[in-house]
Amino acid sequence: MADVKSAETKAPAAPSAWGDDPFHKPQRRLTSGGLVALLVKVVLLAIIDALTIFAVWVLVAKGDWIAAIVLALVVIGVNFIYIRPGLLPGKYLTPGLAFLAVFQVFVIIYTGYIAFTNAGDQHNSTKEDAIAQIVRTSQERVPDSPEYTVEVYKQADQFGLLVAEPGGDTAFGTSDQALEEASSAPDGWEKLNLSQIVRFQDEILAINVPVSDDINDGTLRTSDGQKAYVYVSSLEYDESADTFTNTETGQVYADDGQGNFRAEDGTTLTPGWRVVVGWQNFAYAFTNEQIRDPLIRVTLWTFFFAAASTFVCFAMGLFLAIVLNHPTLRGKKIYRILVILPYAFPAYLTGLVWAGLFNQEFGFINQVLLGGAQIPWLAEPWLARGVVIFVNMWLGYAYMFLVCTGALQSLPDDIIEAAKVDGAGAWRIFRSVKLPLLFVAVAPLLIATFAYNFNNFGVIYMLTRGNPRFTDTTLDIGATDIMITMVYKVAFGGGGGRDLGLASALSILIFIIVTIVAVISFRQTKALEDLN
Amino acid sequence: MSDVIPRGSNVNAADSGLGLKGLEAVDRQDALPEEPRQNRQSFRRWFVDKGWRHVVAWVAILFALFPLAYILSVSFNPVGTLTGSNALFQRFDLRNYTNLFNNPDVPYGQWYINSLLIAIVTSVFTVLLCALGAYSFSRMRFRGRRFGLVTLLVLQMFPQLLAITAIFLLMIQITDVFPAIGLGTHAGLIMIYLGGALGVNTFLMYGFFNTIPTAIDEAAKIDGAGHARVFFTIMLPLVTPILAVIGLLTFIGIIGEFAIASVILTDPNQQTVAIGLFQLVSGFQSQNWGIFCAGAVLAALPVMVLFLFLQRYIAGGLVSGSVK
């Protein structure tokens, strides 16, 4: 924020006499550049358009009309911006804004949507996909299935089977394409030899060729790439009733409206599919005791961690800056470079290295510095929290040192002289003159640092992974987890499976907190006032 | 941009290595120009004025350098476990480094290439996209300009990391249509990073662009240069310093990015150094410690060299940003 301010004051904004047309045009031309520029433009647009046509075609083939239409409209807009004369700002801003729109703005909105769904390990796709997968995973080999001789074919990363049926006919099919009569594999498919069969073992085991278009007729599977047998699902899908029936037990599973096929006794089939579940994720976060209390502790710790990290970094940086800011101190230059080295060390390595140093049994700190002590630095909650802040200080004080050094040197001499004349001592000058002036200069950066530490994923995840774990919850949440590491672990951690819906809901909570902090800090610094 | 290193210090590199042993020498030399020689400054007086600063500085340097010295030591220690790594600089052996490149389970060379590739491509495009954006904000007046600037400022408060679940699901959907830019691909990851390219970088550049007198590009326009020509052949060369700084800051940032990369890149051969090294010591198993430290040294070296090389400019940027 502050960068803008200083830049603005340094150079007054460009004259506004340009009005709406920033570049006066001597004559009206299609492009303002030469032939080369025109050529580059046409070629780039042609490539984008060609790719778009392909993408739209694929999307339409998949039946995803909304995405196809949105994509087409956006690219038509892009063409319009670049072909039409004028609209210069658009020509310059579009490339950056395109990425920003998709991977920053859209994903934030999308996070809001996911927070209201049951997205997760067991609900990650559409209902059709879920049905197909349930059929596939519940398959068992038909006891008296005839033996089919097969050859495995491959095209790109797709696999297919050429099947010699017991009757003598041959047919070809893939996991997506049911068996069809054919004397040989289609063009472009390549037969696998024995060594390739060994190499692609896993893919071949996954081949699942439907015998006919009816999903309940079963599929062909092969375990060795030579013989295949018919497998049928023990669960039969009834399209008109939208239910699964277990052919052995007669149990009926119906759509429960929550993204699952559920039987009357409450058992569900996996996987389910993604549906909107309303406030369920938020309600879960605030009411389920497995998560409510840990979440409150994590939130408080996040604030404490961000504030404490910012404070210790600033205190240490300021102290060093004052110490080394002496007009005739020898070796000052080299001191300064050595002192900022931690800032240059990649942050993701810092956590890992310190984790080793603080290791309870073998770490350098316990073994060498403390002569074989067994202090559980990373296993005891409050010790671990202290270590986290300590390590973050190692990582962050250099930045504050640089900032404070710069700020100290730019303090006006006359004020300090005046204070001296008035008889103030060194400490009084520092406390009553230098520090307030310094605060004015670095306040925006302190707020930015707080915001950064609030989501400082790297140092926590690399150092402790959030451990030691809380004992009162089965979820993978620990004493040093901050909110962002908690989101990451809920969404992608091992343990209790992925719950993308809950993670998104937690993200939304962080968004709200960040927004509040941002609004307050903007008010405080009035950073926006300087934007013209 | 102001210089971090103050000009007042007329210290050359030769005498900067002074330890506590050399303090008295410093005392005498320093006293000469400063104080109009009263008596010989007593040690006590000197210590109160400056000596303690050297002590603090050396303590701080010890604190700053100790972990770095430690990993350097471990990386040369053939024992390679946490336990055996506590005696510093006792042995010198390159076994950890050779293991790093010969172990098929640890495709370090591949990780390194992946990291470099992703970081370089991302930085180049980031610089390009930001320069285009900053140029239009700095040199053109259009409706929505102020709104655009404010929006960028606000958006950068929300790190992409927060939307990681949405990014993941979006990438799954992209994989269905365009596997080449979907999950598990470097191209997909780079696109995600480019989503965060504008924002704070655009601001730094915007400020710098504003310091270039508009008379220069106006003159070019009067001479008949088109806007593309003005931008590429006149503007960009003038702002090279900020382009370099943004490019390198982006490079350093991407090299160290872990969370998003770990979600997008699943195949070990596609992963970056950050993910690879993390997995090497995840669970804090101590047996890979030597290899990890060797990997960390190699991963940190280019970044630190770049940083030290650039620190004046980076610090200058930070400082000019902090001081009105």
Short mmCIF file of N, CA, C and O in Angstrom, two decimals, chain A residues 2-4 6-8 11 14 18 23 32 54-55 62 88-89 92-93 103-104 107 111 114 322-323 326 328 330 333 335-336 341 343-344 348 354 359 362 364 390 394 397 399 410 441 445 462-463 465 488 498 504 507 511 515 518 531-532, chain B residues 5-6 15 26 29-30 49-50 53-54 58 63-67 82 86 132 135-136 139 141-142 145-146 155 157-158 160 162 165-166 168-169 173 176 178 203 206-207 210 218 221 226-227 256 258 262 278 284 289 307 318 320-323:
data_model
loop_
_atom_site.label_atom_id
_atom_site.label_comp_id
_atom_site.label_asym_id
_atom_site.label_seq_id
_atom_site.Cartn_x
_atom_site.Cartn_y
_atom_site.Cartn_z
N ALA A 2 1.87 1.14 0.86
CA ALA A 2 2.67 2.32 1.04
C ALA A 2 3.49 2.63 -0.21
O ALA A 2 3.83 3.78 -0.44
N ASP A 3 3.77 1.57 -0.97
CA ASP A 3 4.56 1.80 -2.17
C ASP A 3 3.88 2.80 -3.09
O ASP A 3 4.49 3.65 -3.69
N VAL A 4 2.60 2.65 -3.15
CA VAL A 4 1.85 3.52 -4.03
C VAL A 4 2.01 4.96 -3.57
O VAL A 4 2.24 5.86 -4.35
N SER A 6 4.31 6.41 -1.83
CA SER A 6 5.59 7.06 -2.05
C SER A 6 5.78 7.35 -3.53
O SER A 6 6.29 8.39 -3.91
N ALA A 7 5.35 6.39 -4.36
CA ALA A 7 5.54 6.60 -5.79
C ALA A 7 4.75 7.83 -6.24
O ALA A 7 5.20 8.63 -7.03
N GLU A 8 3.58 7.94 -5.66
CA GLU A 8 2.74 9.04 -6.07
C GLU A 8 3.34 10.38 -5.68
O GLU A 8 3.27 11.35 -6.42
N ALA A 11 6.49 11.24 -7.91
CA ALA A 11 6.20 11.73 -9.26
C ALA A 11 4.73 12.05 -9.34
O ALA A 11 3.90 11.18 -9.21
N ALA A 14 0.64 11.56 -14.21
CA ALA A 14 0.76 12.06 -15.58
C ALA A 14 -0.34 13.08 -15.84
O ALA A 14 -1.40 13.02 -15.24
N TRP A 18 -4.84 14.39 -21.22
CA TRP A 18 -5.04 13.39 -22.27
C TRP A 18 -6.50 13.05 -22.50
O TRP A 18 -6.89 12.57 -23.54
N PHE A 23 -3.70 8.39 -26.54
CA PHE A 23 -2.76 8.58 -27.64
C PHE A 23 -3.49 9.27 -28.78
O PHE A 23 -4.40 8.71 -29.38
N SER A 32 -2.03 0.75 -34.66
CA SER A 32 -1.11 1.85 -34.49
C SER A 32 0.31 1.38 -34.73
O SER A 32 1.22 2.17 -34.91
N PHE A 54 -11.80 -25.50 -30.45
CA PHE A 54 -11.60 -26.88 -30.02
C PHE A 54 -12.22 -27.10 -28.63
O PHE A 54 -12.94 -28.07 -28.41
N ALA A 55 -11.92 -26.17 -27.73
CA ALA A 55 -12.40 -26.33 -26.35
C ALA A 55 -13.92 -26.31 -26.30
O ALA A 55 -14.54 -27.13 -25.62
N LYS A 62 -19.30 -32.85 -24.30
CA LYS A 62 -19.50 -33.35 -22.94
C LYS A 62 -20.83 -32.88 -22.35
O LYS A 62 -21.16 -33.23 -21.23
N LEU A 88 -7.49 1.07 -26.03
CA LEU A 88 -6.10 0.76 -25.72
C LEU A 88 -5.90 0.16 -24.33
O LEU A 88 -5.21 -0.85 -24.20
N PRO A 89 -6.45 0.77 -23.27
CA PRO A 89 -6.23 0.18 -21.94
C PRO A 89 -6.62 -1.29 -21.92
O PRO A 89 -5.94 -2.12 -21.33
N TYR A 92 -3.99 -3.57 -23.18
CA TYR A 92 -2.87 -3.79 -22.27
C TYR A 92 -3.25 -4.60 -21.04
O TYR A 92 -2.43 -5.31 -20.47
N LEU A 93 -4.47 -4.46 -20.62
CA LEU A 93 -4.85 -5.09 -19.35
C LEU A 93 -5.40 -6.49 -19.51
O LEU A 93 -5.34 -7.29 -18.59
N PHE A 103 -8.18 -17.29 -11.90
CA PHE A 103 -7.48 -17.97 -10.82
C PHE A 103 -7.41 -17.14 -9.54
O PHE A 103 -6.76 -17.55 -8.58
N GLN A 104 -8.03 -15.98 -9.53
CA GLN A 104 -8.06 -15.24 -8.28
C GLN A 104 -9.51 -14.88 -7.94
O GLN A 104 -9.99 -15.22 -6.88
N VAL A 107 -12.02 -18.15 -8.44
CA VAL A 107 -11.83 -19.20 -7.44
C VAL A 107 -12.30 -18.76 -6.05
O VAL A 107 -12.72 -19.60 -5.25
N THR A 111 -15.03 -20.81 -4.20
CA THR A 111 -14.85 -21.28 -2.83
C THR A 111 -16.13 -21.09 -2.04
O THR A 111 -16.55 -21.97 -1.27
N ILE A 114 -18.48 -23.85 -3.07
CA ILE A 114 -18.11 -25.17 -2.54
C ILE A 114 -18.41 -25.26 -1.04
O ILE A 114 -18.75 -26.31 -0.53
N ILE A 322 18.86 0.11 15.28
CA ILE A 322 19.37 1.21 16.11
C ILE A 322 20.82 0.96 16.48
O ILE A 322 21.68 1.85 16.38
N VAL A 323 21.10 -0.30 16.85
CA VAL A 323 22.48 -0.62 17.26
C VAL A 323 23.45 -0.37 16.11
O VAL A 323 24.53 0.20 16.31
N HIS A 326 25.01 3.69 13.54
CA HIS A 326 25.89 4.64 14.20
C HIS A 326 26.81 5.19 13.12
O HIS A 326 27.34 4.44 12.31
N THR A 328 29.81 6.20 12.79
CA THR A 328 31.21 5.79 12.56
C THR A 328 31.47 4.38 13.07
O THR A 328 32.56 4.08 13.52
N ARG A 330 32.58 0.82 12.73
CA ARG A 330 33.37 0.08 11.74
C ARG A 330 32.70 -1.25 11.40
O ARG A 330 32.08 -1.88 12.23
N LYS A 333 28.84 -2.19 7.25
CA LYS A 333 28.35 -2.69 5.97
C LYS A 333 28.26 -4.22 5.98
O LYS A 333 27.25 -4.80 5.62
N TYR A 335 28.37 -6.19 8.61
CA TYR A 335 27.42 -6.62 9.64
C TYR A 335 26.02 -6.67 9.05
O TYR A 335 25.27 -7.61 9.26
N ARG A 336 25.68 -5.63 8.33
CA ARG A 336 24.30 -5.54 7.81
C ARG A 336 24.01 -6.67 6.86
O ARG A 336 22.94 -7.26 6.89
N LEU A 341 21.04 -12.25 6.24
CA LEU A 341 21.09 -13.53 5.52
C LEU A 341 19.86 -14.44 5.74
O LEU A 341 19.42 -15.08 4.79
N TYR A 343 16.90 -13.76 5.86
CA TYR A 343 15.84 -13.30 4.95
C TYR A 343 16.05 -13.89 3.55
O TYR A 343 15.10 -14.10 2.81
N ALA A 344 17.30 -14.16 3.23
CA ALA A 344 17.59 -14.69 1.90
C ALA A 344 17.42 -16.20 1.83
O ALA A 344 17.31 -16.76 0.75
N TYR A 348 10.79 -22.13 3.06
CA TYR A 348 10.32 -23.49 3.23
C TYR A 348 11.41 -24.38 3.82
O TYR A 348 11.13 -25.38 4.47
N TRP A 354 15.03 -26.04 11.16
CA TRP A 354 14.83 -25.81 12.60
C TRP A 354 14.13 -26.98 13.25
O TRP A 354 14.38 -27.28 14.42
N ASN A 359 14.76 -31.10 17.37
CA ASN A 359 14.35 -32.47 17.62
C ASN A 359 14.64 -32.87 19.05
O ASN A 359 15.73 -32.62 19.57
N PHE A 362 17.51 -36.08 19.15
CA PHE A 362 18.79 -35.98 18.46
C PHE A 362 19.17 -34.56 18.06
O PHE A 362 20.23 -34.35 17.51
N PHE A 364 20.27 -30.68 17.66
CA PHE A 364 21.48 -29.98 18.09
C PHE A 364 21.24 -29.20 19.37
O PHE A 364 22.08 -29.16 20.26
N PHE A 390 9.61 -18.17 17.65
CA PHE A 390 11.05 -17.95 17.63
C PHE A 390 11.60 -18.15 16.20
O PHE A 390 12.33 -17.30 15.68
N TRP A 394 13.42 -15.58 13.50
CA TRP A 394 14.68 -15.77 12.78
C TRP A 394 14.48 -15.43 11.30
O TRP A 394 15.30 -14.81 10.65
N TYR A 397 12.99 -11.13 11.09
CA TYR A 397 13.49 -9.87 11.66
C TYR A 397 14.32 -9.08 10.65
O TYR A 397 14.38 -7.86 10.71
N TYR A 399 13.84 -8.48 7.55
CA TYR A 399 12.99 -7.58 6.78
C TYR A 399 12.72 -6.30 7.57
O TYR A 399 12.88 -5.19 7.06
N SER A 410 16.07 8.21 7.41
CA SER A 410 15.35 9.30 6.76
C SER A 410 14.70 10.25 7.78
O SER A 410 14.02 11.18 7.40
N ALA A 441 5.99 5.88 9.74
CA ALA A 441 6.53 5.35 8.49
C ALA A 441 6.27 3.87 8.32
O ALA A 441 5.94 3.40 7.24
N LEU A 445 3.45 -1.12 6.93
CA LEU A 445 4.17 -2.38 6.74
C LEU A 445 3.89 -3.35 7.89
O LEU A 445 3.88 -4.56 7.69
N MET A 462 5.96 -26.45 7.69
CA MET A 462 7.27 -27.08 7.56
C MET A 462 7.89 -27.38 8.92
O MET A 462 8.66 -28.30 9.06
N LEU A 463 7.56 -26.57 9.92
CA LEU A 463 8.20 -26.75 11.22
C LEU A 463 7.50 -27.81 12.05
O LEU A 463 8.13 -28.74 12.55
N ARG A 465 3.96 -28.93 11.25
CA ARG A 465 2.75 -29.48 10.62
C ARG A 465 1.53 -29.27 11.51
O ARG A 465 0.56 -30.02 11.44
N TYR A 488 -5.83 -26.44 4.88
CA TYR A 488 -5.06 -27.32 3.99
C TYR A 488 -5.17 -28.77 4.45
O TYR A 488 -5.36 -29.68 3.66
N ARG A 498 -10.54 -36.34 2.80
CA ARG A 498 -10.63 -34.94 2.38
C ARG A 498 -12.05 -34.45 2.53
O ARG A 498 -12.98 -35.10 2.09
N SER A 504 -13.59 -25.35 2.53
CA SER A 504 -14.01 -24.10 1.89
C SER A 504 -14.78 -23.22 2.87
O SER A 504 -14.60 -22.00 2.87
N SER A 507 -12.29 -21.58 4.84
CA SER A 507 -11.67 -20.51 4.03
C SER A 507 -12.53 -19.26 4.05
O SER A 507 -12.02 -18.15 4.15
N PHE A 511 -11.65 -15.52 4.98
CA PHE A 511 -11.91 -14.39 4.09
C PHE A 511 -12.59 -13.27 4.85
O PHE A 511 -12.24 -12.10 4.73
N THR A 515 -11.06 -9.68 5.56
CA THR A 515 -11.74 -8.48 5.07
C THR A 515 -11.89 -7.46 6.19
O THR A 515 -11.63 -6.27 6.00
N ALA A 518 -8.66 -5.94 6.88
CA ALA A 518 -8.28 -5.06 5.78
C ALA A 518 -9.01 -3.73 5.86
O ALA A 518 -8.41 -2.67 5.72
N LEU A 531 -4.63 7.30 -3.88
CA LEU A 531 -4.80 6.80 -5.23
C LEU A 531 -5.56 7.84 -6.04
O LEU A 531 -6.63 8.27 -5.64
N ASN A 532 -5.02 8.23 -7.14
CA ASN A 532 -5.77 9.18 -7.94
C ASN A 532 -6.36 8.51 -9.16
O ASN A 532 -5.97 7.42 -9.50
N ILE B 5 22.44 0.97 2.47
CA ILE B 5 23.73 1.11 3.13
C ILE B 5 24.05 2.60 3.19
O ILE B 5 24.16 3.24 2.16
N PRO B 6 24.15 3.13 4.38
CA PRO B 6 24.35 4.56 4.49
C PRO B 6 25.72 4.97 3.96
O PRO B 6 26.67 4.19 4.01
N ASP B 15 38.93 -4.18 6.43
CA ASP B 15 38.92 -4.12 7.88
C ASP B 15 37.55 -4.45 8.47
O ASP B 15 37.32 -4.29 9.65
N VAL B 26 40.31 -0.35 16.50
CA VAL B 26 39.19 0.44 16.00
C VAL B 26 39.07 1.71 16.82
O VAL B 26 38.91 2.80 16.30
N GLN B 29 41.68 4.38 15.84
CA GLN B 29 41.45 4.97 14.52
C GLN B 29 40.17 5.79 14.48
O GLN B 29 40.13 6.87 13.93
N ASP B 30 39.17 5.22 15.11
CA ASP B 30 37.89 5.89 15.04
C ASP B 30 37.91 7.23 15.77
O ASP B 30 37.23 8.15 15.36
N ASP B 49 29.99 3.97 23.92
CA ASP B 49 29.57 4.59 22.67
C ASP B 49 29.37 3.56 21.55
O ASP B 49 28.32 3.52 20.92
N LYS B 50 30.39 2.76 21.31
CA LYS B 50 30.33 1.90 20.13
C LYS B 50 30.61 0.43 20.39
O LYS B 50 30.10 -0.44 19.69
N ARG B 53 28.00 -2.16 20.55
CA ARG B 53 27.33 -2.39 19.26
C ARG B 53 27.98 -3.54 18.51
O ARG B 53 27.32 -4.35 17.86
N HIS B 54 29.31 -3.61 18.59
CA HIS B 54 30.00 -4.73 17.96
C HIS B 54 29.61 -6.04 18.61
O HIS B 54 29.38 -7.03 17.93
N TRP B 58 27.82 -9.11 16.71
CA TRP B 58 28.37 -10.46 16.59
C TRP B 58 27.42 -11.50 17.13
O TRP B 58 27.29 -12.59 16.57
N PHE B 63 23.58 -15.76 15.65
CA PHE B 63 22.18 -16.22 15.61
C PHE B 63 21.72 -16.40 14.16
O PHE B 63 21.07 -17.39 13.82
N ALA B 64 22.11 -15.46 13.31
CA ALA B 64 21.65 -15.51 11.92
C ALA B 64 22.32 -16.64 11.16
O ALA B 64 21.70 -17.33 10.36
N LEU B 65 23.60 -16.85 11.42
CA LEU B 65 24.35 -17.79 10.59
C LEU B 65 24.38 -19.21 11.12
O LEU B 65 24.66 -20.13 10.36
N PHE B 66 24.07 -19.39 12.41
CA PHE B 66 24.22 -20.71 12.98
C PHE B 66 23.47 -21.81 12.22
O PHE B 66 24.07 -22.82 11.85
N PRO B 67 22.16 -21.64 11.92
CA PRO B 67 21.48 -22.71 11.19
C PRO B 67 22.07 -22.94 9.81
O PRO B 67 22.12 -24.08 9.33
N LEU B 82 20.31 -37.50 11.81
CA LEU B 82 20.25 -36.38 12.76
C LEU B 82 21.23 -36.59 13.90
O LEU B 82 21.95 -35.69 14.30
N ASN B 86 25.72 -33.77 14.89
CA ASN B 86 25.88 -32.68 15.85
C ASN B 86 27.30 -32.17 16.02
O ASN B 86 27.51 -31.10 16.57
N LEU B 132 2.56 -4.69 -18.78
CA LEU B 132 1.44 -4.24 -19.60
C LEU B 132 0.40 -3.51 -18.74
O LEU B 132 -0.05 -2.42 -19.10
N TYR B 135 1.76 -0.17 -17.26
CA TYR B 135 1.89 0.85 -18.31
C TYR B 135 0.54 1.51 -18.56
O TYR B 135 0.44 2.75 -18.63
N SER B 136 -0.48 0.69 -18.68
CA SER B 136 -1.77 1.30 -18.99
C SER B 136 -2.29 2.13 -17.81
O SER B 136 -2.86 3.18 -17.99
N ARG B 139 0.03 5.41 -17.83
CA ARG B 139 0.07 6.33 -18.96
C ARG B 139 -1.28 6.65 -19.58
O ARG B 139 -1.38 7.53 -20.41
N ARG B 141 -5.55 7.33 -19.26
CA ARG B 141 -6.65 7.70 -18.38
C ARG B 141 -7.90 7.11 -18.96
O ARG B 141 -8.27 7.40 -20.09
N PHE B 142 -8.56 6.24 -18.21
CA PHE B 142 -9.76 5.60 -18.75
C PHE B 142 -10.74 5.38 -17.61
O PHE B 142 -10.39 5.40 -16.43
N ARG B 145 -10.31 3.25 -14.10
CA ARG B 145 -8.90 3.13 -13.77
C ARG B 145 -8.69 3.11 -12.27
O ARG B 145 -8.03 2.24 -11.72
N ARG B 146 -9.29 4.07 -11.60
CA ARG B 146 -9.16 4.13 -10.15
C ARG B 146 -9.76 2.89 -9.51
O ARG B 146 -9.17 2.27 -8.63
N LEU B 155 -7.64 -7.07 -3.72
CA LEU B 155 -7.52 -8.49 -4.03
C LEU B 155 -6.26 -9.11 -3.46
O LEU B 155 -6.23 -10.27 -3.08
N MET B 157 -5.05 -8.69 -0.77
CA MET B 157 -5.22 -9.08 0.63
C MET B 157 -5.65 -10.54 0.76
O MET B 157 -5.56 -11.12 1.82
N PHE B 158 -6.19 -11.08 -0.32
CA PHE B 158 -6.69 -12.46 -0.26
C PHE B 158 -5.72 -13.38 -0.99
O PHE B 158 -5.76 -13.47 -2.20
N GLN B 160 -4.07 -16.44 -2.81
CA GLN B 160 -4.65 -17.53 -3.59
C GLN B 160 -4.77 -18.80 -2.76
O GLN B 160 -5.68 -19.59 -2.96
N LEU B 162 -5.87 -19.32 0.00
CA LEU B 162 -7.14 -19.48 0.68
C LEU B 162 -8.16 -20.19 -0.20
O LEU B 162 -9.07 -20.83 0.30
N THR B 165 -9.04 -25.06 -2.28
CA THR B 165 -9.98 -26.13 -2.61
C THR B 165 -10.65 -25.85 -3.95
O THR B 165 -10.82 -26.75 -4.76
N ALA B 166 -11.00 -24.58 -4.16
CA ALA B 166 -11.66 -24.23 -5.42
C ALA B 166 -10.69 -24.40 -6.58
O ALA B 166 -11.06 -24.88 -7.66
N PHE B 168 -8.29 -26.52 -6.75
CA PHE B 168 -8.18 -27.96 -6.97
C PHE B 168 -9.35 -28.49 -7.79
O PHE B 168 -9.16 -29.20 -8.79
N LEU B 169 -10.58 -28.11 -7.41
CA LEU B 169 -11.74 -28.62 -8.14
C LEU B 169 -11.80 -28.05 -9.55
O LEU B 169 -12.15 -28.75 -10.50
N GLN B 173 -11.77 -30.10 -13.24
CA GLN B 173 -12.67 -29.90 -14.38
C GLN B 173 -11.90 -29.56 -15.64
O GLN B 173 -12.24 -30.02 -16.72
N ASP B 176 -10.56 -32.59 -17.37
CA ASP B 176 -11.52 -33.32 -18.20
C ASP B 176 -11.51 -32.82 -19.64
O ASP B 176 -11.70 -33.60 -20.57
N PHE B 178 -9.09 -30.29 -21.05
CA PHE B 178 -7.73 -30.09 -21.55
C PHE B 178 -6.73 -30.75 -20.61
O PHE B 178 -6.17 -30.10 -19.74
N PHE B 203 1.62 -2.74 -8.61
CA PHE B 203 1.77 -1.49 -7.89
C PHE B 203 3.20 -1.01 -7.86
O PHE B 203 3.47 0.17 -8.09
N TYR B 206 3.91 0.22 -11.28
CA TYR B 206 3.14 1.43 -11.55
C TYR B 206 3.88 2.64 -10.97
O TYR B 206 4.05 3.66 -11.64
N GLY B 207 4.34 2.48 -9.73
CA GLY B 207 5.08 3.58 -9.11
C GLY B 207 6.32 3.93 -9.89
O GLY B 207 6.64 5.10 -10.10
N ASN B 210 5.63 5.69 -13.13
CA ASN B 210 5.26 7.09 -12.93
C ASN B 210 6.48 7.99 -12.81
O ASN B 210 6.37 9.20 -13.02
N GLU B 218 5.83 10.80 -25.05
CA GLU B 218 5.06 11.73 -25.88
C GLU B 218 5.85 12.12 -27.12
O GLU B 218 5.31 12.18 -28.23
N LYS B 221 5.71 9.55 -29.62
CA LYS B 221 4.42 9.48 -30.31
C LYS B 221 4.31 10.58 -31.38
O LYS B 221 3.80 10.35 -32.47
N GLY B 226 3.88 4.05 -32.92
CA GLY B 226 2.61 3.51 -32.44
C GLY B 226 2.73 3.13 -30.98
O GLY B 226 3.83 3.11 -30.43
N HIS B 227 1.58 2.79 -30.35
CA HIS B 227 1.65 2.53 -28.90
C HIS B 227 2.47 1.29 -28.60
O HIS B 227 3.18 1.23 -27.60
N GLY B 256 10.01 -21.20 -3.71
CA GLY B 256 9.69 -21.62 -2.35
C GLY B 256 8.23 -21.97 -2.14
O GLY B 256 7.84 -22.32 -1.04
N PHE B 258 4.99 -23.96 -1.75
CA PHE B 258 4.79 -25.38 -1.43
C PHE B 258 3.34 -25.83 -1.59
O PHE B 258 3.06 -26.79 -2.29
N SER B 262 2.00 -28.60 -4.14
CA SER B 262 1.81 -29.96 -3.61
C SER B 262 0.44 -30.51 -3.97
O SER B 262 0.26 -31.72 -4.04
N PHE B 278 10.55 -31.71 1.25
CA PHE B 278 9.63 -31.87 2.38
C PHE B 278 9.33 -33.34 2.60
O PHE B 278 9.37 -33.84 3.72
N PHE B 284 9.80 -36.11 10.05
CA PHE B 284 11.06 -35.83 10.72
C PHE B 284 11.88 -37.09 10.95
O PHE B 284 12.50 -37.27 11.97
N TRP B 289 18.65 -37.19 6.81
CA TRP B 289 19.01 -35.83 7.19
C TRP B 289 20.16 -35.28 6.37
O TRP B 289 20.13 -34.14 5.92
N PHE B 307 19.61 -13.12 -4.13
CA PHE B 307 19.12 -12.17 -3.16
C PHE B 307 20.20 -11.19 -2.73
O PHE B 307 19.99 -9.97 -2.70
N LEU B 318 11.81 -1.77 -0.58
CA LEU B 318 11.08 -1.86 0.69
C LEU B 318 11.12 -0.53 1.42
O LEU B 318 10.13 -0.06 1.96
N SER B 320 11.85 2.56 0.28
CA SER B 320 11.13 3.67 -0.34
C SER B 320 9.65 3.47 -0.19
O SER B 320 8.87 4.40 -0.21
N GLY B 321 9.25 2.19 -0.02
CA GLY B 321 7.85 1.93 0.21
C GLY B 321 7.43 2.31 1.62
O GLY B 321 6.28 2.62 1.87
N SER B 322 8.37 2.26 2.54
CA SER B 322 7.98 2.45 3.93
C SER B 322 8.07 3.89 4.36
O SER B 322 7.46 4.29 5.33
N VAL B 323 8.89 4.65 3.68
CA VAL B 323 9.15 6.01 4.14
C VAL B 323 8.50 7.00 3.20
O VAL B 323 8.69 6.93 2.00
#
